Amino acid sequence: MSDQFHFPFAVSANTLSKLAKLNIRNIWDLALHLPLRYEDETHITPIADAQIGIPVQIEATVIQQQIQFRPRRQLVVQVKDVSGHVLHLRFIHFYPTQQKQLAEGNVIRALGEIRHGFFGDEMVHPKIRTDIEKGLSESLTPVYPTVNGLNQPTLRRLIETALKNLPADDTLPETLLSQLQLPPLLESLHFLHSPPPQYTPRDLHEGTLPAWQRLKFDELLAQQLSMRLARQQRLNGHASALIGDGHIIQSLLANLGFELTLAQQRAFNEIKQDMAQSHPMHRLLQGDVGSGKTIVCALAAAVALEAGFQVAVMAPTEILAEQHYLKFQQWFAPLGIQIAWLSGSMRKKAKDETKALLANGTAQLAIGTHALFQEDVQFNQLGLVIVDEQHRFGVAQRLALKNKGEDVHQLMMSATPIPRTLAMSFFADLDVSVIDELPPGRTPIVTRLVNSSRRQEVEKLVRHTCAQGRQVYWVCPLIEESEVLQLQTAVDTVAQLQESLPELKIGLIHGRMKPAEKAAVMSSFVQGEIQVLVATTVIEVGVDVPNASLMVIEHAERMGLAQLHQLRGRVGRGAAASRCVLLFSEPLGDIAKARLKVIYENTDGFEIARQDLHIRGPGEFLGARQSGVPMLRFANLEEDLPLLEKARDLAPILIAQQPEVVKKHLERWLSQRAAYLGV
Ligand code: ADP
Ligand code: MG
């Protein structure tokens, strides 16, 4: 990413450094630095007419100034305006300069909200002006997001100058704009930076104003264009077409012990078709927790193996990678296929041996964590990369993967459903196969919300479940501030449970354990030697133990919806009726309440994801995408769906018919971010 500054006018080094903190590096960045809000200094409101809670500007004479010491030191100033009404201005922090400004007898303007205070009507920390001879502002005063050391007037001046220096041409042709009923870009920017006097601050926050619509549309269009171009580039690239003869697949299916669901078959067929192409596949296999994604990617792996290519399977955590390793061993080892394991925590000697096997092609399948994509790992003939829970990988890892596999087919898996608007925008470059059906014979999970004061009842339920030969997960609270504290809590939980349930075998698994220790605990749980598995959230994804039928989650109110849904999905995998108990502690915030309600009322991952998007915005879904794809500053996917649809429809037409428009538009909107495009 370029750190170059481009301003066609002088800006001091100090200001430049402040601007950099705001990600402002050129005049376009300045012009697109839009006000956070507006202040109305265009008229004076008599104190008598001011409504409570709405910002107003008053003009009045200071009649008394005093410093009060109770309840704490503060400056209190009484002012009186021509309507004869008195108002108190109260400053908890103040400077000698302010005392001077507010000397008795001075005429001042104060901008703020009036409220009923203990001693009468007051304004707390109003904005004060003494330059009243200047007259009133002609338009609303923009208030910009800023950083320490860069004040509003300076920023305002810089932006004004930038607006004057912007090239006059629009990126979008006039005919197009009139079809879309959108105003020119410059006009829109001028409008938002210095709105005409007839608009109130409230009007300007309406996203439906044409000026806003224009900015949002431009942004969405840039996103659509760049995604389409990235896709085109991929389709023009080369990868080996992978076509198998079916012999591995036949044996695999014959030994499986179950039939594929129709949804699994459909997804597999889509993947198979992609892999038979001579350009790289870039497909997301999406299916709710427990929908059976693993076997589908094993089948995809089988196609590549049949075609004589190597396959790499990468998972975000060692536990998850190990689960895949065990499954793939079970499925492929009997067919004489050699599988290599690679993770960051392996000893150098073992790693070197594995690397040699991958480099000379002896190992046909490689399974592991992102260690698989370190620079020194060479494959003999890599044909397919499978990435589980792709959204949990960071940008650097995605880049490494991309460099390793420009020309290989990529299959990504995710249990986090992508809501439609995100699929249309941030994920528009991916092809998606959806497994929208669970394997037969599952009974729905019953979810209970239980106040943590009733923990004993939950312990009884644990006892009851284990007495029936079933197993239990007990998830300890997430403690974001400290991993050590989190571990401590987990250890305490084990002790506490062991005391109340002495007859049960209780195990512990947490993120600080060595991979071998984790594997040992996991395997005891799989074997049924451990009845209750106490875990920090390491079991979040992928763990598959069908005999577990009770999931207890402590402090569920601290967790995100996607995480809760994933955790809950660890049970309900066998035929037994399963339960999920969400322990919560009061008081609950609004968001926590909303989340618990959603998870209680819904079992469909898609609906949960949709509501999550509504509660929190798209951050969670994007994960690694965040840096890879142009982010949206102005558009809001939910509100602006109509604009998004327009941008999506227009993008291919522009690419086909007006490449020069595409180029100009992207340059203007993505100049800084181009390096990361398409990662
Ligand atoms: P996820 O999509 O969450 O990764 P898994 O692939 O782990 O799900 O599958 C969940 C469980 O369902 C596994 O125990 C798997 O063996 C089983 N399973 C997968 N497909 C089927 C099917 N078609 N019929 C019955 N069981 C299946
Ligand atoms: Mg899985």
XYZ file of N, CA, C and O and ligand atoms in Angstrom, residues 289-290 293-294 320 324 388-389 413 415 541-543 570 573, ligand 2:
61
model
N -23.957 -26.212 10.584
C -23.200 -27.171 11.393
C -23.919 -28.515 11.356
O -25.131 -28.585 11.478
N -23.144 -29.572 11.152
C -23.720 -30.910 11.140
C -24.346 -31.325 9.822
O -24.896 -32.413 9.703
N -20.445 -31.520 5.640
C -19.550 -30.947 4.641
C -18.307 -31.809 4.444
O -17.749 -31.869 3.353
N -17.878 -32.465 5.538
C -16.594 -33.169 5.478
C -16.567 -34.235 4.386
O -15.616 -34.307 3.615
N -9.173 -29.002 15.041
C -10.021 -29.205 13.878
C -9.250 -29.957 12.795
O -9.766 -30.884 12.169
N -10.035 -33.732 11.062
C -10.020 -34.056 9.631
C -9.024 -35.170 9.352
O -9.278 -36.074 8.569
N -10.933 -25.263 5.497
C -12.108 -25.325 6.360
C -12.256 -24.011 7.128
O -11.263 -23.405 7.507
N -13.473 -23.612 7.345
C -13.767 -22.393 8.101
C -12.893 -21.241 7.606
O -12.201 -20.577 8.372
N -14.750 -24.143 2.965
C -15.941 -24.603 3.674
C -16.279 -23.595 4.743
O -15.390 -23.048 5.388
N -19.459 -22.884 7.884
C -20.762 -23.174 8.476
C -21.504 -21.872 8.706
O -22.656 -21.869 9.094
N -15.494 -25.119 16.642
C -15.828 -25.588 15.303
C -15.457 -27.037 15.081
O -14.449 -27.526 15.573
N -16.276 -27.693 14.335
C -15.872 -28.937 13.701
C -15.885 -30.200 14.523
O -15.900 -31.285 13.970
N -15.865 -30.111 15.852
C -15.768 -31.337 16.627
C -17.027 -32.188 16.426
O -18.139 -31.683 16.418
N -22.622 -28.686 18.106
C -21.804 -29.844 18.496
C -22.670 -30.967 19.038
O -22.225 -32.105 19.121
N -26.137 -34.497 16.949
C -25.532 -35.146 15.794
C -25.885 -36.619 15.720
O -25.622 -37.283 14.732
Mg -16.976 -29.452 9.852
